[in-house]
C-alpha atoms as one frame of an Amber mdcrd trajectory, in Angstrom:
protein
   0.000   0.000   0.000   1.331   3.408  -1.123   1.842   5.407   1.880  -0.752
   8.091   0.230  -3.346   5.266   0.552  -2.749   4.321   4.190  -2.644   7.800
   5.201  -5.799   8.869   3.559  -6.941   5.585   5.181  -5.858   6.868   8.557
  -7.376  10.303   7.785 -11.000   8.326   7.295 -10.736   6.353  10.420  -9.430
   9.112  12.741 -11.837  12.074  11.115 -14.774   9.996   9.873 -17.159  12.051
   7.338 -19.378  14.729   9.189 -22.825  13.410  10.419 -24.445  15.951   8.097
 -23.340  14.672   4.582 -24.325  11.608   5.836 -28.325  10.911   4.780 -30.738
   9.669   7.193 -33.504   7.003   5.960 -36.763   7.391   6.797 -36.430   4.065
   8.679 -33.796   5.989  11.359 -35.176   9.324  12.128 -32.850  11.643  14.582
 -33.300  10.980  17.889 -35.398  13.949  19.859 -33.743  16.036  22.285 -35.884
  14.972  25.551 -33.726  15.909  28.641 -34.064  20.346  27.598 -37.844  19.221
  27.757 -38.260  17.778  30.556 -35.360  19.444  32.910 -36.201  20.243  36.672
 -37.497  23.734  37.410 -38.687  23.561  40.693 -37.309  22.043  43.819 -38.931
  22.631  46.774 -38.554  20.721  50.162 -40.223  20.974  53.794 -38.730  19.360
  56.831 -38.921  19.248  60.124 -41.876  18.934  62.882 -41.820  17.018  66.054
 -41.681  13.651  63.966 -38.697  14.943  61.924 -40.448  14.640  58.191 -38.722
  15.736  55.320 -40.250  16.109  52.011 -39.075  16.993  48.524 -41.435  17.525
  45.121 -39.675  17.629  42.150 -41.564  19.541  39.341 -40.495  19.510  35.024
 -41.032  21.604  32.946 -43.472  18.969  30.992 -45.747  19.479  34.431 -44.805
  15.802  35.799 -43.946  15.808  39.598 -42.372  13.637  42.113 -43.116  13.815
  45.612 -40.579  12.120  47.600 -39.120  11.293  50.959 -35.616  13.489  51.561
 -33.627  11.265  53.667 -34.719   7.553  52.280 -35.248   9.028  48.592 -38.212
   7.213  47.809 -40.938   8.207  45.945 -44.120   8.668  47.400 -45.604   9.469
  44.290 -45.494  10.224  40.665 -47.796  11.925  38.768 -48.654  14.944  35.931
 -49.724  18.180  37.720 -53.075  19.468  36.771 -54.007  22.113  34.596 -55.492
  24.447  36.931 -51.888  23.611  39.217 -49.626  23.950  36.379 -50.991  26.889
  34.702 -49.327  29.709  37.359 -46.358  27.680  37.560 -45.865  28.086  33.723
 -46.862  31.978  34.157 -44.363  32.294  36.964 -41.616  30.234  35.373 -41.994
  32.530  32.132 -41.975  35.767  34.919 -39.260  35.358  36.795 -35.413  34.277
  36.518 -33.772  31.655  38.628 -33.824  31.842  42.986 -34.180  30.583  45.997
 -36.462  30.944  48.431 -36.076  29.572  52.575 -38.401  30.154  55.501 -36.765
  28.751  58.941 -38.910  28.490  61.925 -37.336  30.627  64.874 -35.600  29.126
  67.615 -36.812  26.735  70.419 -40.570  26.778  68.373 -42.007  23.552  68.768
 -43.802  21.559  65.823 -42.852  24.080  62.799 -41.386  23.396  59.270 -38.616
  24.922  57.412 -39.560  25.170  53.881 -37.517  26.455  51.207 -37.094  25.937
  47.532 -34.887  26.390  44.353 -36.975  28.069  41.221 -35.078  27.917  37.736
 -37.632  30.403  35.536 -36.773  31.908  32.056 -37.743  35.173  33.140 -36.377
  38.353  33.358 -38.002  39.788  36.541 -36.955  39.220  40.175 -40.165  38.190
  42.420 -41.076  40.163  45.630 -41.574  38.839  49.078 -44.989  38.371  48.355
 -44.645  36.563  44.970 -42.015  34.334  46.479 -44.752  33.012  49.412 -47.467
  32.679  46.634 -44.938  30.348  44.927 -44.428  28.388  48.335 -47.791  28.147
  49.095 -48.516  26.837  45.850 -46.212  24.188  45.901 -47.039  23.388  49.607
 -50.526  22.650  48.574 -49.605  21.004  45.502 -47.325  18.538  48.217 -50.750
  18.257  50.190 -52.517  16.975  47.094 -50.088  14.380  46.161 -49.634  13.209
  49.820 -53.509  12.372  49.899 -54.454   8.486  48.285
C-alpha cells in the first residue's frame, strides 16, 4: 500500500465524514432532544416537625412531579400536575429568573417546618416577598394533594 493510501486511510478512520453529509432514511429518524424538555425547574422541600419529616417535590417543565421522601429518597408518588396547578407555575416560570427561596422556623418553636425551595424560571423579573410566598404556598398545597391516596 502506497503510503498516500494508508494515510488517507488513517485520515478516514481518525476524522470519519461529518454526520451531516451523511443521509438519514426514513427508517432511522434523529433521535429527539428529551432531557431540555423535561429538565427540573422547581425544587422545593419541607422538613422538620416534632416527627422529623422531610419532604421533597420535584416539578419539570413537561408538568410531571415527584413527591418524595428526603432522607430515604423514595418516591411517594409520581404523577402529571393538573391544569389548573400547572398553569401559574408556567406563568411564573416565564416571569421570573432563577432563585431561591427559605423560611426557617425561629428558635426553640415547637412543631414548625422549614420550607424552602430552588426556582429555575426563564424570566427576566426578580419576584417580591410576596410573589415568592405565593410560589411556596402553591407548591405546599400542591405537596398536600399528592400526599392524599
Amino acid at each position: 500500500m502506497h503510503s498516500f493510501s494508508k494515510f488517507a486511510l488513517l485520515l478516514l478512520l481518525v476524522f470519519p465524514a461529518p454526520v451531516g453529509s451523511i443521509p438519514l432514511s426514513a427508517a432511522n429518524p434523529p433521535v429527539k432532544q428529551i432531557a431540555s424538555e423535561q429538565r427540573d425547574v422547581i425544587v422545593w422541600e419541607r422538613s422538620g416537625g416534632v416527627a422529623g419529616i422531610c419532604h421533597r417535590l420535584t416539578l419539570q417543565s413537561t408538568g410531571r412531579y415527584t413527591l418524595e421522601h428526603c432522607f430515604r429518597q423514595q418516591p411517594i408518588r409520581q404523577g402529571q400536575l393538573s391544569r389548573s396547578q400547572f398553569a401559574p407555575l408556567q406563568r411564573y416560570l416565564a416571569r421570573y429568573n432563577r432563585f431561591e427561596w427559605e423560611l426557617s422556623p425561629p428558635p426553640n418553636s415547637a412543631d414548625m417546618f422549614a420550607m424552602r425551595y430552588n426556582f429555575n424560571g426563564n424570566g427576566k423579573r426578580s419576584p417580591t416577598v410576596k410573589d415568592q410566598e405565593a410560589i411556596n404556598a402553591l407548591l405546599a398545597e400542591i405537596a398536600s394533594q399528592a400526599m392524599q391516596p
